[in-house]
Amino acid sequence: MNANDRPIDTPEPFDADLQREFAEVMAGQDVQRLISEASGAAAPTQSTHEAPQAHRQPHDQTATPHLARGRIEAIHGDDVFVGLVEGGGKAQGVVPLRQFERPPRVGSIMDFVVERHDESQGLLILSREGAIGRITWEQLQRGAVVEARVVGTNKGGLELEMIGGIMAFMPAGQVDLRHVDDLQQFVGQKLAAVVQEIDRRTRRVVLSRRNHLENDRRAKRAKTWEELEVGQVRQGTITRIAEFGAFVDLGGLDGLIHISELSYSRVSDPTQVVTVGQTVSVKVLKIDRDKQRINLGLKQTGADPWQGIADRVRPGDRVTLRVVRVTDFGAFVEVEPGVEGLVPASELSWARHVIPVNVVKEGDTLRLVALQVSPEQRRITFSLKQAGDDPWMGAERKYPKDSLVDGRVRSIADFGAFVELEAGVEGLVHISELSERRVNSVADVLQVDQTHKFRVIDVDEDQRRIRLSLRPASAQR
């Protein structure tokens, strides 16, 4: 804000000569005497208490009300006493306290209208009314930053009142950096804004808060770029949320928290974690100054749920966990908020060829056994099949040689067919065992999902192999 932008009642520095003049005035004055005289009390008669001749009104300046600048010297009751320089001399004035928006600070410098000279009291009668408005119009210029109070709204924007009662208008598009749906929220607020247009003839002023915010943002942006470093933890405000993450204002600069960096838990919708306007602590992960891109992390500023996980989950532990995601290569289960483990497809079932979606689905609760825990790699592996009984245990007793068993064809290959005898136990029927006659194609005899009675040729429990046949036991090869 430059000197012209400063509100009139803000103290402004005098030049050196003027400061000396005020010092001289104060050195020779009895402020209490002035207060007593203004309140109607009798002044002391001793000549030693009379103001020096140099401090009396030098000549009559009261024919026409005019502007003068003075320093607040004292406040007594309903009166404010002011020291001024008038016509090359020094003078004292008084102004009603009620004309100030709030009690002024002693020592502050302001502008006044000199109404008249009260010879009986030796004081200039001052007024603030008219001084502020007149000076504001004189100093007001395009580009100046001013403060105005919002007094109402209309279809086009905000109605504001500036110091001294000057009315101004702010178009809706100039209220904020982004579109504002509810302008009513600003009524009663004081806003800093840039003067866009002035028409002194019609006394019309157009303001832009957006320009002021943009200027402020540019200044903050340069400072933030200067300070920004990878690894820093900074405060920011969520400004926008997208499907892929959330944008954070770091102080004139926007950075992105990718959806994967919002939480250690899996996030499908960023609004589940953050909201627009929320203040957050984020870690700077990456800076690309050429492309003006900043990658941020929110989860990194919280406790890492993987810390100490090896003490809470150990190989061999039996746990009950919920399936949160199923893929082609297995099922992911939630161990703790922010910690997921994997049940590989090969550990979902004792069957040879497992399609995970045929075994489990999202939301299922599974009884599992922990196989491997690697906190450094953020990996925990579980098994579903090993948490239950091994169906191959006692297979030689359950499926004795030459016994007939029911089986369902699970898959067909050129060399034969795989047959499921029970969950997790499969046997192989070689193409040569499909018939006593020559078979050119397995599909000529068996179809997938077909149920058949098969003869057990032999069982190798250790190797988890069972050979089956459709040929009778007495048939000769």
Tab-separated table of C-alpha atoms in Angstrom:
chain	number	residue	atom	x	y	z
A	1	MET	CA	0.000	0.000	0.000
A	2	ASN	CA	1.495	3.385	-0.942
A	3	ALA	CA	1.043	6.686	0.836
A	4	ASN	CA	-2.040	7.553	-1.197
A	5	ASP	CA	-3.639	4.257	-0.258
A	6	ARG	CA	-3.343	4.858	3.506
A	7	PRO	CA	-6.611	5.646	5.353
A	8	ILE	CA	-6.679	9.293	6.417
A	9	ASP	CA	-6.694	8.539	10.144
A	10	THR	CA	-3.544	6.410	9.948
A	11	PRO	CA	-0.493	8.217	11.367
A	12	GLU	CA	1.797	9.490	8.626
A	13	PRO	CA	5.356	10.738	9.241
A	14	PHE	CA	5.900	14.492	9.136
A	15	ASP	CA	8.984	15.906	7.530
A	16	ALA	CA	11.876	16.811	9.861
A	17	ASP	CA	11.052	20.563	10.036
A	18	LEU	CA	7.427	19.921	10.925
A	19	GLN	CA	8.391	17.435	13.613
A	20	ARG	CA	10.658	20.076	15.192
A	21	GLU	CA	7.805	22.592	15.137
A	22	PHE	CA	5.500	20.207	16.996
A	23	ALA	CA	8.209	19.467	19.532
A	24	GLU	CA	8.507	23.202	20.195
A	25	VAL	CA	4.739	23.522	20.641
A	26	MET	CA	4.632	20.686	23.156
A	27	ALA	CA	7.635	21.982	25.051
A	28	GLY	CA	5.873	25.247	25.876
A	29	GLN	CA	2.293	24.133	26.487
A	30	ASP	CA	0.388	23.078	29.570
A	31	VAL	CA	-2.073	20.494	28.268
A	32	GLN	CA	-3.937	20.351	31.585
A	33	ARG	CA	-4.555	24.116	31.325
A	34	LEU	CA	-6.081	23.657	27.885
A	35	ILE	CA	-8.306	20.875	29.191
A	36	SER	CA	-9.456	23.017	32.109
A	37	GLU	CA	-10.228	25.990	29.855
A	38	ALA	CA	-12.167	23.819	27.408
A	39	SER	CA	-14.257	22.409	30.227
A	40	GLY	CA	-15.098	25.909	31.552
A	41	ALA	CA	-12.795	25.944	34.611
A	42	ALA	CA	-11.034	29.183	35.529
A	43	ALA	CA	-7.490	29.391	34.256
A	44	PRO	CA	-4.675	30.256	36.683
A	45	THR	CA	-3.954	33.982	36.801
A	46	GLN	CA	-0.221	33.671	37.280
A	47	SER	CA	1.664	35.011	34.318
A	48	THR	CA	3.959	32.020	34.465
A	49	HIS	CA	1.061	29.826	33.270
A	50	GLU	CA	0.227	31.911	30.260
A	51	ALA	CA	1.088	30.403	26.905
A	52	PRO	CA	4.137	32.024	25.272
A	53	GLN	CA	3.254	34.646	22.690
A	54	ALA	CA	4.648	32.491	19.893
A	55	HIS	CA	2.054	29.823	20.678
A	56	ARG	CA	-1.003	32.046	20.303
A	57	GLN	CA	-3.013	32.174	17.146
A	58	PRO	CA	-0.728	34.124	14.758
A	59	HIS	CA	-3.545	35.634	12.738
A	60	ASP	CA	-7.175	34.990	11.911
A	61	GLN	CA	-7.539	31.917	9.778
A	62	THR	CA	-11.223	31.387	10.526
A	63	ALA	CA	-12.898	33.454	7.835
A	64	THR	CA	-13.347	30.325	5.713
A	65	PRO	CA	-13.359	26.712	6.997
A	66	HIS	CA	-10.265	25.013	5.710
A	67	LEU	CA	-8.237	21.804	6.084
A	68	ALA	CA	-5.341	21.474	8.493
A	69	ARG	CA	-3.210	18.597	9.689
A	70	GLY	CA	-2.577	18.103	13.400
A	71	ARG	CA	-1.341	15.728	16.072
A	72	ILE	CA	-3.608	14.293	18.787
A	73	GLU	CA	-2.248	15.707	22.057
A	74	ALA	CA	-4.808	14.649	24.684
A	75	ILE	CA	-8.318	13.264	25.238
A	76	HIS	CA	-10.414	14.628	28.071
A	77	GLY	CA	-14.051	13.657	28.543
A	78	ASP	CA	-15.874	14.299	25.269
A	79	ASP	CA	-13.106	16.481	23.796
A	80	VAL	CA	-9.978	15.681	21.818
A	81	PHE	CA	-7.176	18.278	21.879
A	82	VAL	CA	-5.033	18.719	18.774
A	83	GLY	CA	-1.773	20.562	18.080
A	84	LEU	CA	-1.625	22.220	14.629
A	85	VAL	CA	0.602	24.441	12.488
A	86	GLU	CA	-1.538	27.298	11.157
A	87	GLY	CA	-0.329	30.136	8.934
A	88	GLY	CA	3.307	29.528	9.806
A	89	GLY	CA	2.578	29.536	13.568
A	90	LYS	CA	1.512	27.036	16.205
A	91	ALA	CA	-2.032	26.594	17.472
A	92	GLN	CA	-4.185	24.377	19.618
A	93	GLY	CA	-7.559	23.024	18.583
A	94	VAL	CA	-10.370	20.922	20.013
A	95	VAL	CA	-12.692	18.450	18.263
A	96	PRO	CA	-15.644	16.433	19.685
A	97	LEU	CA	-14.741	12.824	20.488
A	98	ARG	CA	-18.045	11.642	18.973
A	99	GLN	CA	-16.768	12.499	15.480
A	100	PHE	CA	-14.246	9.627	15.674
A	101	GLU	CA	-15.172	6.081	14.788
A	102	ARG	CA	-13.126	5.033	17.827
A	103	PRO	CA	-10.977	7.017	20.308
A	104	PRO	CA	-7.833	8.146	18.450
A	105	ARG	CA	-4.359	7.280	19.646
A	106	VAL	CA	-2.468	10.120	21.324
A	107	GLY	CA	0.375	11.129	19.026
A	108	SER	CA	-1.381	10.085	15.788
A	109	ILE	CA	-1.559	12.625	12.953
A	110	MET	CA	-4.848	13.342	11.189
A	111	ASP	CA	-6.596	15.899	8.981
A	112	PHE	CA	-9.283	18.259	10.303
A	113	VAL	CA	-11.554	21.054	9.123
A	114	VAL	CA	-10.811	24.297	10.997
A	115	GLU	CA	-14.291	25.733	11.573
A	116	ARG	CA	-13.485	28.905	13.586
A	117	HIS	CA	-11.286	30.472	16.257
A	118	ASP	CA	-12.675	30.706	19.798
A	119	GLU	CA	-10.866	33.794	21.127
A	120	SER	CA	-12.255	33.381	24.642
A	121	GLN	CA	-10.516	30.040	25.040
A	122	GLY	CA	-7.663	30.624	22.624
A	123	LEU	CA	-8.550	27.414	20.732
A	124	LEU	CA	-9.402	26.505	17.159
A	125	ILE	CA	-12.737	24.710	16.892
A	126	LEU	CA	-12.121	21.682	14.675
A	127	SER	CA	-14.250	19.084	12.927
A	128	ARG	CA	-13.548	15.674	11.487
A	129	GLU	CA	-16.775	15.704	9.511
A	130	GLY	CA	-16.042	16.616	5.930
A	131	ALA	CA	-12.249	16.284	6.307
A	132	ILE	CA	-12.123	12.566	5.646
A	133	GLY	CA	-14.521	12.616	2.708
A	134	ARG	CA	-12.885	15.610	1.068
A	135	ILE	CA	-9.361	14.245	1.394
A	136	THR	CA	-10.489	10.794	0.236
A	137	TRP	CA	-11.924	12.180	-2.988
A	138	GLU	CA	-8.797	14.273	-3.515
A	139	GLN	CA	-6.422	11.362	-2.968
A	140	LEU	CA	-8.521	8.590	-4.516
A	141	GLN	CA	-6.996	7.270	-7.720
A	142	ARG	CA	-7.114	4.162	-9.909
A	143	GLY	CA	-4.958	1.377	-8.565
A	144	ALA	CA	-5.100	2.612	-4.963
A	145	VAL	CA	-5.880	0.033	-2.259
A	146	VAL	CA	-8.767	1.090	-0.032
A	147	GLU	CA	-10.886	-0.453	2.697
A	148	ALA	CA	-14.667	-0.441	2.453
A	149	ARG	CA	-17.524	-1.984	4.384
A	150	VAL	CA	-20.115	-4.099	2.544
A	151	VAL	CA	-23.552	-2.619	3.212
A	152	GLY	CA	-25.656	-4.631	0.775
A	153	THR	CA	-25.914	-6.744	-2.357
A	154	ASN	CA	-27.684	-6.544	-5.695
A	155	LYS	CA	-27.930	-8.743	-8.783
A	156	GLY	CA	-24.593	-7.503	-10.078
A	157	GLY	CA	-22.428	-7.571	-6.973
A	158	LEU	CA	-21.723	-5.809	-3.671
A	159	GLU	CA	-22.635	-2.325	-2.457
A	160	LEU	CA	-19.935	-0.800	-0.231
A	161	GLU	CA	-19.307	2.326	1.831
A	162	MET	CA	-15.826	3.794	2.018
A	163	ILE	CA	-14.386	6.153	4.614
A	164	GLY	CA	-16.283	9.413	4.636
A	165	GLY	CA	-19.466	7.857	3.320
A	166	ILE	CA	-18.370	7.431	-0.307
A	167	MET	CA	-20.420	4.653	-1.884
A	168	ALA	CA	-18.786	2.115	-4.162
A	169	PHE	CA	-19.745	-0.946	-6.192
A	170	MET	CA	-17.939	-4.255	-6.605
A	171	PRO	CA	-19.020	-6.563	-9.486
A	172	ALA	CA	-19.654	-10.167	-8.459
A	173	GLY	CA	-16.764	-11.368	-10.628
A	174	GLN	CA	-14.373	-9.093	-8.710
A	175	VAL	CA	-15.272	-10.304	-5.220
A	176	ASP	CA	-12.954	-13.319	-5.044
A	177	LEU	CA	-10.410	-15.307	-7.030
A	178	ARG	CA	-13.112	-17.882	-7.673
A	179	HIS	CA	-16.849	-17.655	-8.306
A	180	VAL	CA	-18.896	-16.847	-5.198
A	181	ASP	CA	-22.441	-18.208	-5.068
A	182	ASP	CA	-23.554	-16.459	-1.875
A	183	LEU	CA	-22.651	-12.743	-1.851
A	184	GLN	CA	-24.781	-12.173	1.242
A	185	GLN	CA	-22.015	-13.687	3.397
A	186	PHE	CA	-19.917	-10.522	2.881
A	187	VAL	CA	-22.515	-8.058	4.210
A	188	GLY	CA	-21.093	-6.268	7.252
A	189	GLN	CA	-17.483	-7.199	6.453
A	190	LYS	CA	-14.664	-4.756	5.755
A	191	LEU	CA	-12.862	-5.645	2.526
A	192	ALA	CA	-9.566	-4.396	1.141
A	193	ALA	CA	-9.864	-3.729	-2.599
A	194	VAL	CA	-8.234	-1.997	-5.551
A	195	VAL	CA	-9.911	1.077	-7.109
A	196	GLN	CA	-10.760	0.119	-10.697
A	197	GLU	CA	-12.809	3.093	-11.840
A	198	ILE	CA	-13.499	6.619	-10.548
A	199	ASP	CA	-16.080	9.066	-11.888
A	200	ARG	CA	-15.871	12.173	-9.686
A	201	ARG	CA	-18.686	13.876	-11.576
A	202	THR	CA	-21.205	11.174	-10.728
A	203	ARG	CA	-19.302	10.188	-7.583
A	204	ARG	CA	-19.096	6.612	-8.840
A	205	VAL	CA	-16.359	4.231	-7.653
A	206	VAL	CA	-15.842	0.620	-8.792
A	207	LEU	CA	-13.691	-1.654	-6.614
A	208	SER	CA	-12.044	-5.046	-7.154
A	209	ARG	CA	-11.163	-7.314	-4.264
A	210	ARG	CA	-10.031	-9.911	-6.793
A	211	ASN	CA	-7.237	-7.633	-8.031
A	212	HIS	CA	-6.105	-7.063	-4.467
A	213	LEU	CA	-6.081	-10.816	-3.749
A	214	GLU	CA	-4.168	-11.476	-6.985
A	215	ASN	CA	-1.546	-8.886	-6.083
A	216	ASP	CA	-1.257	-10.349	-2.610
A	217	ARG	CA	-1.056	-13.858	-4.042
A	218	ARG	CA	1.751	-12.864	-6.435
A	219	ALA	CA	3.792	-11.486	-3.567
A	220	LYS	CA	3.212	-14.598	-1.473
A	221	ARG	CA	3.954	-16.826	-4.481
A	222	ALA	CA	7.402	-15.351	-5.008
A	223	LYS	CA	8.216	-15.709	-1.307
A	224	THR	CA	6.965	-19.309	-1.173
A	225	TRP	CA	8.987	-20.354	-4.240
A	226	GLU	CA	12.054	-18.892	-2.562
A	227	GLU	CA	11.515	-20.864	0.657
A	228	LEU	CA	10.175	-24.138	-0.782
A	229	GLU	CA	12.317	-27.285	-0.431
A	230	VAL	CA	11.706	-31.031	-0.782
A	231	GLY	CA	11.138	-32.626	2.604
A	232	GLN	CA	9.567	-29.572	4.220
A	233	VAL	CA	6.340	-29.882	6.194
A	234	ARG	CA	4.147	-26.842	5.514
A	235	GLN	CA	0.692	-25.581	6.395
A	236	GLY	CA	-1.769	-25.132	3.562
A	237	THR	CA	-5.450	-24.800	2.721
A	238	ILE	CA	-7.446	-27.198	0.537
A	239	THR	CA	-8.682	-25.100	-2.401
A	240	ARG	CA	-10.041	-27.713	-4.811
A	241	ILE	CA	-10.799	-31.437	-4.884
A	242	ALA	CA	-10.668	-33.623	-8.005
A	243	GLU	CA	-11.086	-37.355	-8.613
A	244	PHE	CA	-7.315	-37.807	-8.658
A	245	GLY	CA	-6.489	-35.771	-5.544
A	246	ALA	CA	-6.671	-32.410	-3.759
A	247	PHE	CA	-5.031	-29.038	-4.431
A	248	VAL	CA	-3.458	-27.115	-1.552
A	249	ASP	CA	-2.632	-23.398	-1.366
A	250	LEU	CA	0.787	-23.155	0.273
A	251	GLY	CA	0.807	-19.362	0.168
A	252	GLY	CA	0.281	-18.112	-3.369
A	253	LEU	CA	1.259	-21.521	-4.783
A	254	ASP	CA	-0.917	-24.581	-5.341
A	255	GLY	CA	0.460	-28.069	-4.832
A	256	LEU	CA	-1.231	-31.416	-5.507
A	257	ILE	CA	-1.829	-34.229	-3.043
A	258	HIS	CA	-2.356	-37.254	-5.279
A	259	ILE	CA	-5.124	-39.572	-4.101
A	260	SER	CA	-2.503	-42.219	-3.265
A	261	GLU	CA	-0.757	-39.747	-0.903
A	262	LEU	CA	-3.870	-38.739	1.049
A	263	SER	CA	-3.879	-41.686	3.425
A	264	TYR	CA	-2.113	-44.955	4.143
A	265	SER	CA	-5.544	-46.548	3.774
A	266	ARG	CA	-6.923	-47.043	0.288
A	267	VAL	CA	-8.955	-43.990	-0.789
A	268	SER	CA	-11.550	-44.132	-3.574
A	269	ASP	CA	-12.872	-40.587	-3.098
A	270	PRO	CA	-10.673	-37.696	-1.845
A	271	THR	CA	-13.689	-36.050	-0.189
A	272	GLN	CA	-13.638	-38.926	2.312
A	273	VAL	CA	-10.373	-37.493	3.660
A	274	VAL	CA	-10.344	-33.702	3.070
A	275	THR	CA	-12.756	-30.817	2.472
A	276	VAL	CA	-12.393	-27.478	0.671
A	277	GLY	CA	-11.232	-24.789	3.101
A	278	GLN	CA	-9.611	-27.282	5.470
A	279	THR	CA	-6.168	-26.381	6.861
A	280	VAL	CA	-3.712	-29.274	6.541
A	281	SER	CA	-0.062	-30.066	7.216
A	282	VAL	CA	1.596	-31.535	4.124
A	283	LYS	CA	5.059	-32.782	3.217
A	284	VAL	CA	6.757	-31.516	0.042
A	285	LEU	CA	7.573	-34.663	-1.973
A	286	LYS	CA	8.701	-33.246	-5.309
A	287	ILE	CA	9.277	-29.828	-6.920
A	288	ASP	CA	9.414	-29.178	-10.672
A	289	ARG	CA	10.244	-25.493	-10.973
A	290	ASP	CA	10.307	-25.591	-14.776
A	291	LYS	CA	6.745	-26.923	-14.987
A	292	GLN	CA	5.696	-25.084	-11.812
A	293	ARG	CA	4.481	-28.312	-10.212
A	294	ILE	CA	4.591	-29.318	-6.565
A	295	ASN	CA	3.749	-32.817	-5.326
A	296	LEU	CA	2.623	-33.056	-1.724
A	297	GLY	CA	1.853	-35.809	0.740
A	298	LEU	CA	-0.712	-35.705	3.527
A	299	LYS	CA	-0.253	-39.209	4.906
A	300	GLN	CA	3.473	-38.586	5.484
A	301	THR	CA	2.682	-36.052	8.222
A	302	GLY	CA	0.839	-38.656	10.297
A	303	ALA	CA	1.954	-41.833	12.042
A	304	ASP	CA	3.094	-44.609	9.683
A	305	PRO	CA	0.849	-47.631	10.386
A	306	TRP	CA	3.599	-49.974	9.130
A	307	GLN	CA	5.810	-48.868	12.012
A	308	GLY	CA	6.047	-51.795	14.432
A	309	ILE	CA	3.801	-54.057	12.338
A	310	ALA	CA	6.307	-56.929	12.712
A	311	ASP	CA	5.570	-56.901	16.449
A	312	ARG	CA	1.843	-57.081	15.880
A	313	VAL	CA	1.743	-59.674	13.088
A	314	ARG	CA	4.177	-62.614	12.998
A	315	PRO	CA	4.554	-65.574	10.598
A	316	GLY	CA	2.309	-68.406	11.736
A	317	ASP	CA	-0.282	-66.102	13.352
A	318	ARG	CA	-3.869	-67.033	12.588
A	319	VAL	CA	-6.037	-63.991	11.939
A	320	THR	CA	-9.501	-63.136	10.646
A	321	LEU	CA	-9.395	-60.366	8.027
A	322	ARG	CA	-11.723	-58.711	5.514
A	323	VAL	CA	-11.166	-58.821	1.732
A	324	VAL	CA	-10.884	-55.258	0.366
A	325	ARG	CA	-9.904	-56.002	-3.230
A	326	VAL	CA	-9.707	-59.003	-5.584
A	327	THR	CA	-7.290	-59.115	-8.526
A	328	ASP	CA	-6.147	-61.714	-11.053
A	329	PHE	CA	-3.167	-62.598	-8.872
A	330	GLY	CA	-4.871	-62.767	-5.487
A	331	ALA	CA	-6.929	-61.005	-2.834
A	332	PHE	CA	-5.945	-58.035	-0.680
A	333	VAL	CA	-7.050	-58.008	2.954
A	334	GLU	CA	-7.015	-55.161	5.484
A	335	VAL	CA	-4.694	-55.936	8.387
A	336	GLU	CA	-5.040	-52.515	10.064
A	337	PRO	CA	-6.137	-49.107	8.769
A	338	GLY	CA	-3.406	-48.263	6.250
A	339	VAL	CA	-1.912	-51.768	6.171
A	340	GLU	CA	-2.962	-54.340	3.576
A	341	GLY	CA	-1.776	-57.885	3.053
A	342	LEU	CA	-1.994	-60.209	0.051
A	343	VAL	CA	-3.384	-63.691	-0.249
A	344	PRO	CA	-1.761	-64.930	-3.505
A	345	ALA	CA	-3.953	-66.934	-5.865
A	346	SER	CA	-1.854	-70.036	-5.120
A	347	GLU	CA	-2.699	-69.652	-1.406
A	348	LEU	CA	-6.437	-69.252	-1.868
A	349	SER	CA	-7.082	-72.916	-2.546
A	350	TRP	CA	-5.376	-76.287	-2.736
A	351	ALA	CA	-6.611	-76.548	-6.318
A	352	ARG	CA	-3.973	-76.359	-9.067
A	353	HIS	CA	-5.501	-73.599	-11.162
A	354	VAL	CA	-7.180	-70.910	-9.088
A	355	ILE	CA	-9.169	-67.958	-10.396
A	356	PRO	CA	-9.427	-65.651	-7.328
A	357	VAL	CA	-12.892	-64.257	-8.154
A	358	ASN	CA	-14.202	-67.832	-8.148
A	359	VAL	CA	-12.953	-68.322	-4.594
A	360	VAL	CA	-13.482	-65.016	-2.734
A	361	LYS	CA	-15.168	-61.656	-3.226
A	362	GLU	CA	-14.779	-58.167	-1.766
A	363	GLY	CA	-16.224	-57.953	1.723
A	364	ASP	CA	-15.663	-61.624	2.581
A	365	THR	CA	-14.206	-62.357	6.017
A	366	LEU	CA	-11.474	-64.997	5.865
A	367	ARG	CA	-9.626	-67.059	8.452
A	368	LEU	CA	-5.977	-66.805	7.387
A	369	VAL	CA	-2.481	-67.717	8.485
A	370	ALA	CA	0.401	-65.236	8.119
A	371	LEU	CA	3.226	-66.578	5.949
A	372	GLN	CA	5.676	-63.673	5.588
A	373	VAL	CA	5.953	-60.181	7.141
A	374	SER	CA	8.301	-57.661	5.458
A	375	PRO	CA	7.795	-54.122	6.887
A	376	GLU	CA	10.680	-52.721	4.810
A	377	GLN	CA	8.932	-53.771	1.598
A	378	ARG	CA	5.495	-53.024	3.089
A	379	ARG	CA	4.406	-56.554	2.320
A	380	ILE	CA	2.557	-59.203	4.318
A	381	THR	CA	1.574	-62.511	2.742
A	382	PHE	CA	-1.255	-64.689	4.013
A	383	SER	CA	-2.660	-68.107	3.154
A	384	LEU	CA	-6.273	-69.174	3.125
A	385	LYS	CA	-5.694	-72.802	2.223
A	386	GLN	CA	-3.140	-73.369	4.987
A	387	ALA	CA	-5.486	-71.983	7.604
A	388	GLY	CA	-7.707	-75.030	7.091
A	389	ASP	CA	-7.117	-78.770	6.911
A	390	ASP	CA	-4.968	-80.051	4.067
A	391	PRO	CA	-7.325	-82.121	1.884
A	392	TRP	CA	-4.364	-84.214	0.721
A	393	MET	CA	-3.764	-85.546	4.237
A	394	GLY	CA	-4.802	-89.230	4.183
A	395	ALA	CA	-5.469	-89.183	0.418
A	396	GLU	CA	-4.014	-92.676	0.010
A	397	ARG	CA	-6.584	-94.013	2.488
A	398	LYS	CA	-9.466	-92.013	1.049
A	399	TYR	CA	-8.721	-93.023	-2.554
A	400	PRO	CA	-7.413	-96.604	-2.564
A	401	LYS	CA	-6.107	-98.143	-5.770
A	402	ASP	CA	-8.801	-99.420	-8.220
A	403	SER	CA	-11.599	-97.699	-6.240
A	404	LEU	CA	-14.236	-95.785	-8.200
A	405	VAL	CA	-14.665	-92.113	-7.317
A	406	ASP	CA	-16.915	-89.298	-8.507
A	407	GLY	CA	-15.120	-86.366	-10.120
A	408	ARG	CA	-15.865	-83.168	-12.059
A	409	VAL	CA	-13.795	-82.220	-15.092
A	410	ARG	CA	-12.144	-78.875	-14.305
A	411	SER	CA	-9.981	-78.408	-17.421
A	412	ILE	CA	-8.893	-80.158	-20.586
A	413	ALA	CA	-5.444	-80.309	-22.190
A	414	ASP	CA	-4.071	-82.117	-25.258
A	415	PHE	CA	-2.629	-84.864	-23.061
A	416	GLY	CA	-5.638	-85.417	-20.805
A	417	ALA	CA	-8.101	-83.908	-18.341
A	418	PHE	CA	-7.853	-82.598	-14.771
A	419	VAL	CA	-10.579	-83.899	-12.520
A	420	GLU	CA	-11.586	-82.422	-9.132
A	421	LEU	CA	-12.374	-85.137	-6.584
A	422	GLU	CA	-12.950	-82.676	-3.729
A	423	ALA	CA	-12.019	-79.054	-2.980
A	424	GLY	CA	-8.242	-78.883	-3.300
A	425	VAL	CA	-7.759	-82.422	-4.621
A	426	GLU	CA	-7.407	-83.014	-8.348
A	427	GLY	CA	-6.404	-86.043	-10.367
A	428	LEU	CA	-5.254	-86.476	-13.985
A	429	VAL	CA	-6.844	-88.715	-16.580
A	430	HIS	CA	-4.291	-89.230	-19.348
A	431	ILE	CA	-5.684	-89.422	-22.905
A	432	SER	CA	-4.566	-93.047	-23.064
A	433	GLU	CA	-6.843	-93.842	-20.088
A	434	LEU	CA	-9.997	-92.407	-21.621
A	435	SER	CA	-11.019	-95.506	-23.571
A	436	GLU	CA	-9.912	-98.977	-24.538
A	437	ARG	CA	-9.798	-97.719	-28.101
A	438	ARG	CA	-7.561	-94.972	-29.482
A	439	VAL	CA	-8.758	-91.428	-28.675
A	440	ASN	CA	-7.690	-88.597	-30.983
A	441	SER	CA	-8.978	-85.742	-28.792
A	442	VAL	CA	-9.833	-85.523	-25.100
A	443	ALA	CA	-12.893	-83.419	-26.018
A	444	ASP	CA	-14.265	-86.414	-27.906
A	445	VAL	CA	-14.757	-88.133	-24.553
A	446	LEU	CA	-14.944	-85.511	-21.805
A	447	GLN	CA	-16.283	-81.938	-21.464
A	448	VAL	CA	-15.459	-79.281	-18.828
A	449	ASP	CA	-17.825	-79.470	-15.794
A	450	GLN	CA	-18.925	-82.958	-16.772
A	451	THR	CA	-19.299	-85.354	-13.811
A	452	HIS	CA	-18.058	-88.909	-14.235
A	453	LYS	CA	-17.000	-91.984	-12.285
A	454	PHE	CA	-13.246	-92.578	-12.490
A	455	ARG	CA	-11.062	-95.423	-11.384
A	456	VAL	CA	-8.049	-94.663	-9.200
A	457	ILE	CA	-4.854	-96.014	-10.706
A	458	ASP	CA	-2.479	-94.791	-7.976
A	459	VAL	CA	-2.011	-91.998	-5.395
A	460	ASP	CA	1.227	-90.153	-4.455
A	461	GLU	CA	0.310	-88.183	-1.346
A	462	ASP	CA	3.729	-86.521	-0.986
A	463	GLN	CA	3.730	-85.287	-4.591
A	464	ARG	CA	0.000	-84.516	-4.449
A	465	ARG	CA	-0.733	-86.566	-7.531
A	466	ILE	CA	-3.570	-88.964	-8.369
A	467	ARG	CA	-3.784	-90.867	-11.637
A	468	LEU	CA	-7.284	-91.710	-12.844
A	469	SER	CA	-8.766	-93.810	-15.633
A	470	LEU	CA	-12.048	-94.440	-17.449
A	471	ARG	CA	-10.896	-97.884	-18.472
A	472	PRO	CA	-11.957	-100.929	-16.403
A	473	ALA	CA	-9.352	-102.418	-14.093
A	474	SER	CA	-9.219	-105.672	-16.095
A	475	ALA	CA	-8.594	-103.873	-19.404
A	476	GLN	CA	-5.237	-104.553	-21.007
A	477	ARG	CA	-3.311	-101.767	-22.616
